[in-house]
Amino acid sequence: MTTKRSWKLQEFVAHGANVNCLALGQQSGRVMVTGGDDKKVNMWAVDKPNCIMSLSGHTSPVECVRFNSNEELVAAGSQSGSLKIWDLEAAKIIRTLTGHKSNTRSLDFHPYGDFVASGSVDLNIKLWDIRRKGCIFTYKGHTGPINCIRFSPDGRWIASASGDGLVKLWDLTAGKLLHDFKLHGSSVNHVEFHPNEFLLATGSADKTVKFWDLETFELVSSTVPAASDVRVLVFHSEGSYLYSGSQDMLHVFGWEPVCCFDTFSMGWGRVADMAVASSQLIGASFNQTNVSVHIVDLERVNKTRGVSIQQLQQGQQAGTNQGQKPVSAAPLSASGRRSFITDRPPTTSTKQREPEIKSEAQRDSPTQDDKEDDSASSADIKDPVNYDSIFHPKKRLSRSQQGANHSQPLWTTSSLSQRSLLHHNPNKPASHRQPPRSPSRSQEPDHNLQQQRHQNRPRLHNQPDAAPQRAAKAPDTIVPSDRQAPAGLDMNAFLPQNMRGAGGDQKSRAKETEAEALDSLMRGHSSMCAVLTSRNKNLDVVRAIWTAGDIKTAVESAVNMRDQAIIVDLLNIMNIKKSLWSLDLCVILLPKIKDLLTSKYENYVHCGCASLKLILKSFTSLIKSNIKTPPSGVDISREERYQKCKKCYGYLLAVRTIVEDRQHAAGKVGSTFRELQLLLAQLD
């Protein structure tokens, strides 16, 4: 056994082009999926250098990937905004979902339903029904790109982290916003629910981790700023600690009171994902075409630095007593905070759902675009041996045998080449896998694929063992779920209350809803007509001055109208006719271009970037030469030129701050800001 606290497990080339994203299987920590600029999604067994399966079909670079809780499905979002869902066991695509207008940043599967949520640069969060092949609801309210989304353990909430520095908590049942968490000073990169308690952890580019109470919506505690941005958060499987990954560092935090138990110096660069499996933490990162995997021995984590365990428990109890008391009969955690109720409703297994998915695909009658899209999607199994070992349960040990090695580390530095990834024993005769007499959860028979795959699945503190009647129930007695209520869930529970109904009331309510929708549209139509009429008049005024030959006055008039749409129309013309630009117009328009760079409308941002690029290419040398050599003596024209260059220089420095903040954005916007950053560097 190694005596190291952490080490690099492997590094390999994952794609033929740059890697954009990766995700680890959170239950087992033994599988990984990556997405890249080559438009492919590749699946890997951790500790194996060869690709197990390559999934193709996206027509633009893949920007985010995510396993479901069973590690049987993979969702991949692309730069175009489309999502694809893959069934790994069947090695085929089961859904293509379209609706986002820009690249997808984050994905998460519902903990037990057939739903997936996606967050995008278009500022929207969408909840998708995988079986019905459609969007159930769109959550709007963020003013920055959605960096991370997570379902709560009970599947009733979604937490979203955004570039606008806010974390929002959404109620799926009510279809509305529950609360805004506003204390971060910069973009929030990651959000994670505690596996048991009503506690939320958020990590930000302000280099802090904050913990929030989900009963009172108050801040529990906050860490001191670290050396770099917080990129990934993951709770210990029992919820005892939080692991925070940043640039080449791993921190182990407690929150009541807040303290850093331990710090690891890692060589993983910008860590992209982490998972806890057995007594180890697996961290993965990517750089260009390469992916590296690092291991941390959690048995060697210092758990008493800065505060004793007794003091920590006392602090937890004190913090609980000061907060609001629980208002329901939900079980309490050891700290006194309410716990999530994670009892899963009755549902069918994946094996039983397969015919339903097939029959639905036949009945849906997809459009021709969908047919062409899905026909271009394929799953190419590169490594049949490892694929079979992961997705064919008969070759794996029973859960009772796996339980004996539950606390053993998955990987050590001395036995990487000898230890099998899944610890299966093909020489074990089938007759030895007798189901135990006890019907307890930890010793269920071998028929359930989900239970066999994840020997390290964490158990909640307050989740009781399954009742003997439910554990002893044979698979063939499970009632198949209704297509109108996928996974045993009530679809009405995911709609706003004013849209629910049953029986004869549905028709009348539908008519009322339709009338209300028409009234709402007409009100919006009238106001939009008024706005467009006013804008048309203003444009006529600008055009009259422009055609008279006074371009500077026309531009000043457009600026004084305080309408960004008019500025964008004007800049689009000037970007085409580059000879119209002058130092005077730069002084007038640069403040407005700065505002466009932070606009929530993508076309406004692109227009501002194009104008700024043109100014930098045309006037940088002039501005620098005048700033370096101020006028001496009496030279009025040179003095005026110097003052104009000085103003432009000041505006460009202000713009530079915005460009630096947004140059790490994904997609075309990010590449444009990176190009602007290089041009602005010439001012130095």
C-alpha positions as a printed Julia matrix, in Angstrom:
684×3 Matrix{Float64}:
   0.0     0.0     0.0
   1.29    3.44   -0.9
   2.19    5.94    1.76
   1.49    8.93   -0.49
  -1.44   11.2     0.25
  -2.12   11.95   -3.42
  -0.74   10.96   -6.81
  -1.39   11.13  -10.54
  -3.11    7.95  -11.72
  -2.92    8.49  -15.47
  -2.72   10.96  -18.35
  -3.82   10.21  -21.88
  -4.94   11.79  -25.16
  -8.74   11.81  -25.07
  -9.73   13.44  -28.38
  -8.3    14.38  -31.74
  -9.1    18.04  -30.96
  -9.28   20.1   -27.79
 -11.24   18.65  -24.87
 -13.99   21.0   -23.65
 -15.57   19.06  -20.78
 -15.53   15.87  -18.76
 -17.59   14.18  -16.06
 -16.93   11.33  -13.65
 -19.52    8.78  -12.59
 -20.47   10.11   -9.16
 -21.68    6.8    -7.74
 -18.75    4.56   -8.65
 -16.0     7.02   -9.59
 -14.82    4.39  -12.08
 -16.14    5.67  -15.38
 -15.55    8.99  -17.13
 -16.98   10.68  -20.18
 -15.35   13.5   -22.19
 -16.52   15.89  -24.91
 -14.42   17.84  -27.37
 -14.11   20.11  -30.38
 -14.14   16.99  -32.58
 -17.92   16.82  -31.8
 -17.55   13.43  -30.14
 -18.37   12.08  -26.7
 -15.88    9.45  -25.51
 -16.34    7.11  -22.57
 -13.44    5.8   -20.48
 -12.84    3.4   -17.64
 -10.72    5.22  -15.07
  -7.23    3.66  -14.92
  -7.6     2.32  -18.49
  -5.88    4.23  -21.32
  -8.17    3.05  -24.12
 -11.52    4.55  -25.06
 -14.39    2.15  -24.3
 -16.99    3.77  -26.51
 -17.17    6.8   -28.8
 -20.53    8.54  -29.3
 -20.95   10.67  -32.41
 -23.83   12.69  -33.79
 -23.38   16.27  -32.59
 -22.81   18.77  -35.39
 -20.95   21.29  -33.2
 -18.35   21.01  -30.42
 -19.52   19.27  -27.24
 -19.51   21.72  -24.31
 -20.82   19.69  -21.34
 -21.46   16.07  -20.35
 -23.09   14.33  -17.39
 -23.87   10.78  -16.2
 -27.2     9.98  -14.58
 -27.19    8.58  -11.04
 -27.1     4.97  -12.27
 -24.32    5.68  -14.78
 -26.51    4.04  -17.43
 -27.28    7.25  -19.37
 -25.07   10.09  -20.58
 -26.3    13.53  -21.59
 -24.17   15.75  -23.81
 -24.82   19.39  -24.68
 -23.26   21.1   -27.66
 -22.23   24.58  -28.7
 -25.39   24.88  -30.79
 -27.56   24.28  -27.71
 -28.83   20.8   -28.63
 -28.77   17.9   -26.17
 -28.35   14.2   -26.85
 -29.15   11.41  -24.39
 -27.35    8.08  -24.78
 -28.26    4.69  -23.33
 -24.83    3.21  -22.59
 -26.05   -0.32  -21.95
 -27.92   -0.47  -25.26
 -25.14    1.55  -26.97
 -27.6     3.83  -28.75
 -29.04    7.32  -28.67
 -32.52    7.59  -27.16
 -33.23   11.33  -27.38
 -32.2    14.51  -29.17
 -33.54   17.66  -27.49
 -33.42   21.11  -29.04
 -34.52   24.45  -27.64
 -31.54   26.38  -26.3
 -30.37   29.27  -28.46
 -26.73   29.09  -27.41
 -24.18   26.62  -26.08
 -25.1    24.45  -23.1
 -22.93   24.95  -20.02
 -24.31   22.48  -17.46
 -26.49   19.37  -17.21
 -27.97   17.28  -14.43
 -30.29   14.28  -14.27
 -33.23   14.09  -11.91
 -32.26   11.73   -9.04
 -34.98    9.2    -9.88
 -37.25   10.54  -12.63
 -36.86   10.52  -16.42
 -35.96   14.19  -16.49
 -32.84   16.2   -17.24
 -32.15   19.89  -16.63
 -29.85   22.05  -18.72
 -28.35   25.51  -18.27
 -27.12   27.6   -21.17
 -25.31   30.76  -22.18
 -28.73   31.97  -23.42
 -29.49   32.63  -19.69
 -32.24   29.98  -19.55
 -32.64   26.78  -17.56
 -34.76   24.09  -19.18
 -36.37   21.03  -17.63
 -36.76   18.2   -20.15
 -38.91   15.08  -20.09
 -36.72   12.4   -21.69
 -39.62   10.06  -22.47
 -41.89   12.68  -23.99
 -39.03   14.27  -25.89
 -39.83   17.81  -24.91
 -39.23   20.75  -22.61
 -41.54   20.84  -19.59
 -40.57   24.25  -18.27
 -38.12   27.09  -18.84
 -36.78   28.99  -15.83
 -35.74   32.58  -16.57
 -34.17   35.2   -14.34
 -30.39   35.02  -14.56
 -28.55   37.82  -16.34
 -25.35   35.83  -16.91
 -24.54   32.43  -18.43
 -25.58   29.4   -16.36
 -22.38   27.76  -15.11
 -23.78   24.92  -13.02
 -27.16   23.37  -12.15
 -28.0    20.64   -9.65
 -31.17   18.83   -8.57
 -31.75   18.52   -4.83
 -31.49   14.96   -3.45
 -35.3    14.74   -3.19
 -35.72   15.95   -6.78
 -37.99   18.89   -5.89
 -35.58   21.82   -6.34
 -33.01   23.0    -8.84
 -30.1    25.2    -7.8
 -28.45   27.26  -10.53
 -25.13   29.12  -10.42
 -24.49   31.9   -12.91
 -21.91   34.31  -14.21
 -24.03   37.14  -12.78
 -22.77   36.19   -9.29
 -26.16   34.85   -8.16
 -27.33   31.41   -7.07
 -31.04   30.81   -7.6
 -33.18   28.1    -6.04
 -36.15   26.97   -8.17
 -39.19   25.0    -7.02
 -40.12   22.42   -9.66
 -43.61   21.86   -8.25
 -44.58   25.53   -8.21
 -42.55   26.35  -11.33
 -41.12   29.5    -9.75
 -38.12   31.01   -8.02
 -37.8    30.28   -4.3
 -34.8    32.42   -3.38
 -31.76   34.36   -4.62
 -28.42   33.91   -2.83
 -26.55   37.16   -3.5
 -23.42   37.41   -1.35
 -20.82   36.2    -3.86
 -18.71   38.97   -5.34
 -18.06   37.33   -8.71
 -19.21   34.58  -11.06
 -20.41   31.42   -9.27
 -18.78   28.35  -10.81
 -20.28   25.44   -8.9
 -23.18   24.55   -6.64
 -23.73   21.35   -4.66
 -26.46   20.09   -2.31
 -25.54   18.29    0.89
 -26.5    14.6     0.4
 -28.66   14.6     3.55
 -29.2    17.99    5.12
 -30.96   21.16    3.97
 -27.58   22.7     3.15
 -26.22   24.17   -0.07
 -22.56   24.85   -0.9
 -21.52   27.35   -3.58
 -18.06   28.01   -5.01
 -17.18   31.2    -6.85
 -14.56   33.06   -8.83
 -14.31   35.32   -5.76
 -12.25   32.37   -4.38
 -14.64   31.57   -1.53
 -17.0    28.72   -0.64
 -20.26   29.68    1.04
 -22.69   27.44    2.89
 -26.42   28.26    2.94
 -29.25   26.99    5.13
 -32.13   25.93    2.87
 -34.76   26.39    5.6
 -33.99   29.98    6.52
 -32.08   30.86    3.31
 -29.43   32.44    5.53
 -25.67   32.23    5.15
 -24.29   29.56    7.48
 -20.62   30.35    6.94
 -18.07   31.41    4.35
 -14.44   30.43    3.81
 -11.66   32.98    3.51
 -10.57   33.74   -0.07
  -8.19   31.13   -1.46
  -5.39   31.61   -3.96
  -7.55   30.9    -7.03
 -11.12   30.42   -8.21
 -13.19   27.61   -6.72
 -14.0    25.31   -9.64
 -15.53   22.07   -8.3
 -17.27   21.06   -5.06
 -18.2    17.62   -3.8
 -19.46   16.49   -0.41
 -18.12   13.44    1.36
 -20.47   10.5     0.75
 -21.73   10.77    4.35
 -21.84   14.56    4.24
 -19.13   15.0     6.88
 -16.84   17.26    4.83
 -16.78   19.3     1.68
 -13.96   18.9    -0.84
 -13.2    22.05   -2.84
 -11.09   21.85   -5.99
  -9.27   24.85   -7.44
  -6.15   25.52   -9.52
  -3.7    22.76   -8.46
  -5.22   22.67   -4.95
  -7.71   20.62   -2.93
  -9.19   21.95    0.33
 -11.21   19.99    2.89
 -13.75   22.21    4.67
 -16.14   22.02    7.59
 -18.9    24.6     7.92
 -20.26   24.84   11.48
 -18.0    26.53   12.41
 -16.18   27.06    9.15
 -12.64   25.68    9.09
 -10.16   24.16    6.66
  -9.23   20.7     7.89
  -6.6    19.99    5.27
  -5.03   21.23    2.04
  -3.49   19.15   -0.73
  -1.14   20.48   -3.39
  -2.31   18.8    -6.6
  -0.87   18.95  -10.09
  -4.19   18.73  -11.86
  -4.3    22.31  -13.19
  -7.89   23.51  -13.73
  -9.77   20.57  -12.21
 -13.0    19.83  -14.09
 -14.75   17.21  -11.93
 -14.31   15.2    -8.73
 -15.93   12.09   -7.27
 -15.64   10.22   -3.96
 -15.36    6.43   -4.21
 -14.53    4.14   -1.31
 -11.77    5.84    0.7
 -10.44    7.86   -2.22
 -11.25   11.06   -4.07
 -10.8    11.04   -7.85
 -10.15   14.34   -9.61
  -9.97   14.8   -13.38
  -8.83   17.72  -15.51
  -8.1    18.43  -19.14
  -5.64   20.55  -21.08
  -5.93   20.8   -24.86
  -6.31   17.19  -26.06
  -5.1    15.53  -22.84
  -6.98   14.33  -19.77
  -5.3    13.58  -16.44
  -6.69   11.74  -13.41
  -5.46   12.22   -9.83
  -6.19   10.26   -6.67
  -6.35   11.48   -3.05
  -6.21    9.02   -0.14
  -9.03   10.22    2.12
  -7.8     8.02    4.95
  -4.81   10.35    5.24
  -6.84   13.58    5.41
  -6.28   15.59    8.58
  -9.71   15.91   10.16
  -8.8    17.92   13.27
  -6.89   20.97   12.0
  -7.95   24.26   13.5
 -10.8    22.83   15.6
 -11.53   19.61   17.4
 -14.36   17.31   16.45
 -16.07   17.99   19.8
 -15.89   21.74   19.19
 -17.2    21.24   15.69
 -20.2    19.27   16.96
 -20.87   21.91   19.62
 -20.67   24.63   16.97
 -23.09   22.71   14.76
 -25.58   22.38   17.61
 -25.2    26.07   18.53
 -25.67   27.12   14.92
 -28.82   25.03   14.7
 -30.31   26.46   17.89
 -29.89   29.99   16.53
 -31.63   29.2    13.26
 -35.27   28.68   12.46
 -36.75   25.44   13.76
 -38.04   22.86   11.3
 -41.62   23.36   10.32
 -42.43   19.82    9.24
 -42.03   16.29   10.47
 -39.04   15.68    8.15
 -36.23   13.79    9.88
 -33.42   15.82   11.44
 -29.73   15.34   10.78
 -27.09   15.04   13.46
 -26.64   18.83   13.36
 -30.37   19.45   13.92
 -30.99   20.61   10.35
 -33.83   19.06    8.38
 -32.99   16.23    6.03
 -34.12   15.59    2.47
 -36.75   12.88    2.1
 -35.29   10.76   -0.67
 -37.68    7.81   -0.74
 -37.99    6.92   -4.39
 -41.51    6.29   -5.74
 -42.2     2.84   -7.27
 -40.73    2.62  -10.75
 -39.58    0.08  -13.25
 -36.03   -0.98  -13.87
 -34.12   -0.05  -16.99
 -34.59   -3.53  -18.39
 -38.37   -3.19  -18.12
 -38.45    0.33  -19.56
 -36.62   -0.57  -22.76
 -39.66   -1.83  -24.7
 -41.57    1.27  -23.64
 -38.87    3.56  -25.01
 -38.85    1.64  -28.28
 -42.61    1.69  -28.67
 -42.71    5.39  -27.9
 -40.06    6.06  -30.51
 -42.25    4.28  -33.04
 -45.38    6.2   -32.04
 -43.83    9.65  -31.76
 -43.47   10.07  -35.57
 -40.47   12.39  -35.33
 -39.9    15.09  -37.9
 -37.55   14.55  -40.82
 -34.93   16.74  -39.15
 -34.99   14.53  -36.08
 -34.73   11.4   -38.18
 -31.68   12.7   -39.99
 -30.15   13.9   -36.74
 -30.59   10.58  -34.94
 -29.51    8.53  -37.94
 -26.2    10.4   -37.93
 -25.68    9.47  -34.27
 -23.78    6.3   -33.52
 -22.1     4.51  -30.62
 -18.81    2.91  -31.64
 -17.64    0.41  -29.02
 -13.84    0.66  -29.06
 -13.05   -1.73  -26.19
 -15.58   -4.62  -26.05
 -13.86   -6.3   -23.08
 -14.15   -3.33  -20.74
 -17.58   -2.48  -22.14
 -18.85   -5.97  -21.29
 -17.31   -5.87  -17.83
 -19.14   -2.62  -17.05
 -22.54   -3.25  -18.61
 -22.96   -7.04  -18.33
 -23.81   -7.79  -14.7
 -23.34  -11.56  -14.91
 -19.58  -11.07  -15.01
 -19.5    -9.1   -11.78
 -19.39  -10.12   -8.16
 -22.56  -10.17   -6.1
 -23.19   -7.29   -3.74
 -22.49   -9.47   -0.72
 -19.02  -10.25   -2.07
 -18.42   -6.64   -3.0
 -19.35   -5.52    0.48
 -16.33   -7.28    1.92
 -14.04   -4.87    0.04
 -16.19   -1.79    0.45
 -13.6     0.13    2.44
 -10.64   -0.91    0.31
  -9.08    1.78   -1.92
  -9.82    1.47   -5.62
  -6.31    2.31   -6.81
  -2.83    2.36   -5.32
   0.44    3.39   -6.88
   1.87   -0.12   -6.44
  -0.83   -2.18   -8.1
  -2.31   -0.12  -10.93
  -1.45   -2.65  -13.61
  -2.69   -5.63  -11.61
  -5.94   -4.4   -10.06
  -9.06   -4.85  -12.21
 -11.22   -1.77  -12.56
 -14.41   -3.51  -11.56
 -12.97   -6.33   -9.43
 -15.02   -8.96  -11.24
 -14.25  -12.65  -10.89
 -15.18  -14.6   -14.05
 -13.94  -17.85  -12.52
 -16.5   -17.72   -9.73
 -19.19  -20.32  -10.49
 -22.7   -19.0   -10.87
 -23.98  -21.42   -8.27
 -22.04  -19.56   -5.59
 -24.13  -16.43   -6.11
 -27.06  -17.51   -3.98
 -29.29  -14.7    -2.76
 -28.96  -14.37    1.02
 -31.83  -15.21    3.3
 -32.0   -11.78    4.84
 -34.03   -9.32    2.76
 -32.1    -6.26    3.96
 -31.05   -3.57    1.47
 -27.37   -4.41    1.62
 -28.02   -8.05    0.62
 -30.61   -7.91   -2.14
 -30.49  -10.52   -4.97
 -28.46  -10.11   -8.1
 -31.34   -9.2   -10.43
 -31.13   -5.4   -10.24
 -28.49   -3.83  -12.49
 -28.46   -0.55  -10.63
 -27.71   -2.23   -7.28
 -24.95   -4.39   -8.76
 -23.01   -1.63  -10.45
 -22.53    0.71   -7.5
 -20.96   -1.04   -4.57
 -19.94    2.32   -3.1
 -23.33    4.04   -3.17
 -23.59    6.24   -0.04
 -26.39    5.61    2.44
 -28.17    8.57    3.97
 -27.91    9.01    7.73
 -31.65    9.16    8.21
 -32.8     6.86    5.44
 -34.18    3.68    7.06
 -33.63    0.25    5.61
 -36.21   -0.77    3.06
 -39.22   -2.6     4.41
 -38.95   -6.39    4.09
 -42.07   -6.49    1.95
 -40.56   -4.14   -0.62
 -37.15   -5.78   -0.6
 -38.59   -9.26   -1.09
 -40.84   -8.19   -3.96
 -40.03  -10.01   -7.18
 -39.18   -7.89  -10.24
 -42.01   -9.32  -12.32
 -44.6    -7.98   -9.87
 -43.59   -4.34  -10.34
 -46.31   -2.42  -12.15
 -44.92   -0.71  -15.29
 -45.0     3.07  -15.04
 -47.65    4.93  -16.98
 -46.45    6.91  -20.0
 -48.53    9.83  -18.76
 -46.6     9.75  -15.47
 -43.0     8.76  -16.3
 -41.03    7.08  -13.53
 -44.09    7.06  -11.3
 -44.17   10.86  -11.0
 -47.19   13.09  -11.35
 -46.53   15.32  -14.34
 -48.87   17.97  -12.92
 -46.45   18.32  -10.03
 -43.99   19.92  -12.45
 -46.45   22.54  -13.72
 -47.53   25.8   -12.07
 -50.66   25.45   -9.97
 -52.81   27.51  -12.33
 -52.06   25.03  -15.16
 -53.1    21.88  -13.27
 -56.43   20.17  -13.71
 -58.24   16.88  -14.21
 -61.45   15.57  -15.8
 -64.03   18.0   -17.05
 -62.34   21.03  -15.48
 -59.41   20.75  -17.86
 -61.34   22.0   -20.89
 -62.72   25.04  -19.12
 -59.37   25.79  -17.55
 -57.68   25.37  -20.92
 -60.07   27.96  -22.41
 -59.41   30.35  -19.54
 -55.67   29.82  -19.89
 -55.89   30.39  -23.65
 -57.84   33.62  -23.17
 -55.38   34.83  -20.55
 -52.49   33.98  -22.84
 -54.06   35.94  -25.73
 -54.67   38.94  -23.47
 -51.08   38.8   -22.28
 -49.8    38.59  -25.86
 -51.95   41.52  -26.97
 -50.72   43.65  -24.08
 -47.14   42.81  -25.01
 -47.93   43.44  -28.68
 -49.28   46.92  -28.0
 -46.29   47.93  -25.9
 -43.88   46.5   -28.47
 -45.62   48.41  -31.28
 -45.23   51.62  -29.27
 -41.53   50.95  -28.74
 -40.93   50.15  -32.41
 -42.88   53.23  -33.55
 -40.78   55.48  -31.3
 -37.59   53.8   -32.49
 -38.58   54.29  -36.14
 -39.13   58.02  -35.55
 -35.73   58.34  -33.88
 -34.05   56.53  -36.75
 -35.72   58.9   -39.21
 -34.24   61.84  -37.28
 -30.76   60.29  -37.33
 -31.04   59.46  -41.04
 -32.09   63.04  -41.9
 -29.04   64.49  -40.13
 -26.78   61.79  -41.62
 -27.9    62.41  -45.21
 -27.34   66.13  -44.69
 -23.63   65.29  -44.36
 -23.15   65.94  -40.63
 -22.15   62.46  -39.44
 -20.79   63.6   -36.07
 -24.04   65.36  -35.15
 -26.03   62.31  -36.3
 -23.98   60.05  -34.02
 -24.34   62.46  -31.09
 -28.11   62.54  -31.64
 -28.27   58.74  -31.64
 -26.29   58.6   -28.39
 -28.57   61.17  -26.74
 -31.64   59.05  -27.58
 -30.45   56.46  -24.99
 -31.61   53.47  -27.05
 -29.06   50.69  -27.49
 -30.93   49.31  -30.5
 -30.32   52.55  -32.4
 -26.63   52.5   -31.43
 -26.37   48.91  -32.69
 -28.01   49.83  -36.02
 -25.62   52.75  -36.39
 -22.54   50.68  -35.51
 -23.5    47.93  -37.94
 -23.38   50.47  -40.75
 -20.1    51.98  -39.56
 -18.52   48.53  -39.21
 -19.22   47.96  -42.91
 -18.02   51.42  -44.0
 -14.76   51.63  -42.07
 -13.78   54.95  -43.71
 -16.49   56.73  -41.67
 -14.58   56.28  -38.41
 -12.63   59.18  -36.91
 -11.07   60.04  -33.56
 -14.09   62.25  -32.74
 -16.51   59.35  -33.29
 -14.32   57.07  -31.15
 -14.6    59.51  -28.24
 -18.41   59.6   -28.61
 -19.04   55.89  -29.17
 -16.53   54.11  -26.91
 -18.66   54.53  -23.72
 -21.65   53.05  -25.57
 -19.53   50.19  -26.93
 -18.47   49.43  -23.35
 -22.15   49.09  -22.38
 -22.82   46.77  -25.33
 -20.11   44.35  -24.19
 -22.1    43.63  -21.0
 -25.48   43.41  -22.74
 -27.68   40.36  -22.2
 -28.35   40.23  -25.97
 -25.72   38.25  -27.82
 -26.04   40.19  -31.09
 -25.41   43.44  -29.18
 -22.25   41.92  -27.71
 -21.01   40.8   -31.13
 -21.7    44.24  -32.62
 -19.79   45.96  -29.78
 -16.87   43.54  -30.18
 -16.7    44.16  -33.94
 -16.63   47.94  -33.42
 -14.02   47.71  -30.66
 -11.84   45.48  -32.84
 -12.02   47.99  -35.69
 -11.09   50.89  -33.38
  -8.12   49.03  -31.92
  -6.78   48.05  -35.33
  -7.19   51.54  -36.76
  -6.33   53.9   -33.9
  -4.08   52.06  -31.4
  -0.83   53.37  -32.87
  -2.21   56.93  -33.09
  -3.41   56.87  -29.48
  -0.12   55.46  -28.17
   2.06   57.95  -30.04
   0.05   60.94  -28.8
  -0.08   59.71  -25.19
   3.7    59.13  -25.09
   4.58   62.57  -26.48
   2.31   65.27  -24.99
   2.24   68.58  -26.92
   4.64   71.33  -25.91
   4.25   74.98  -26.76
   1.25   76.49  -28.52
  -0.24   73.98  -30.96
  -4.03   74.04  -30.67
  -4.73   71.22  -33.16
  -2.16   68.94  -31.54
  -3.52   69.78  -28.08
  -7.04   68.86  -29.2
  -5.8    65.59  -30.71
  -3.92   64.79  -27.5
  -7.05   65.34  -25.38
  -9.11   63.08  -27.66
  -6.48   60.33  -27.54
  -6.3    60.65  -23.76
 -10.08   60.17  -23.47
 -10.0    57.17  -25.82
  -7.16   55.66  -23.8
  -9.17   56.0   -20.59
 -12.23   54.38  -22.18
 -10.13   51.51  -23.54
  -8.66   50.82  -20.1
 -12.2    50.59  -18.71
 -13.19   48.24  -21.53
 -10.1    46.13  -20.86
 -11.45   45.09  -17.45
 -14.64   43.74  -19.04
 -12.72   41.91  -21.75
 -10.46   40.25  -19.16
 -13.49   39.03  -17.2
 -15.2    37.53  -20.26
 -12.26   36.09  -22.17
 -12.77   32.7   -20.49
 -16.31   32.37  -21.86
 -16.94   29.31  -24.0
 -17.66   29.31  -27.71
 -17.42   32.08  -30.27
 -17.97   34.84  -27.69
 -15.0    33.66  -25.66
 -12.7    33.47  -28.69
 -13.74   37.0   -29.73
 -12.93   38.4   -26.28
  -9.59   36.6   -26.27
  -8.74   38.25  -29.6
  -9.72   41.64  -28.16
  -7.49   40.97  -25.16
  -4.5    40.51  -27.48
  -5.31   43.74  -29.32
  -5.72   45.66  -26.05
  -2.32   44.4   -24.89
  -0.77   46.57  -27.61
  -1.74   49.64  -25.57
   0.93   48.77  -22.96
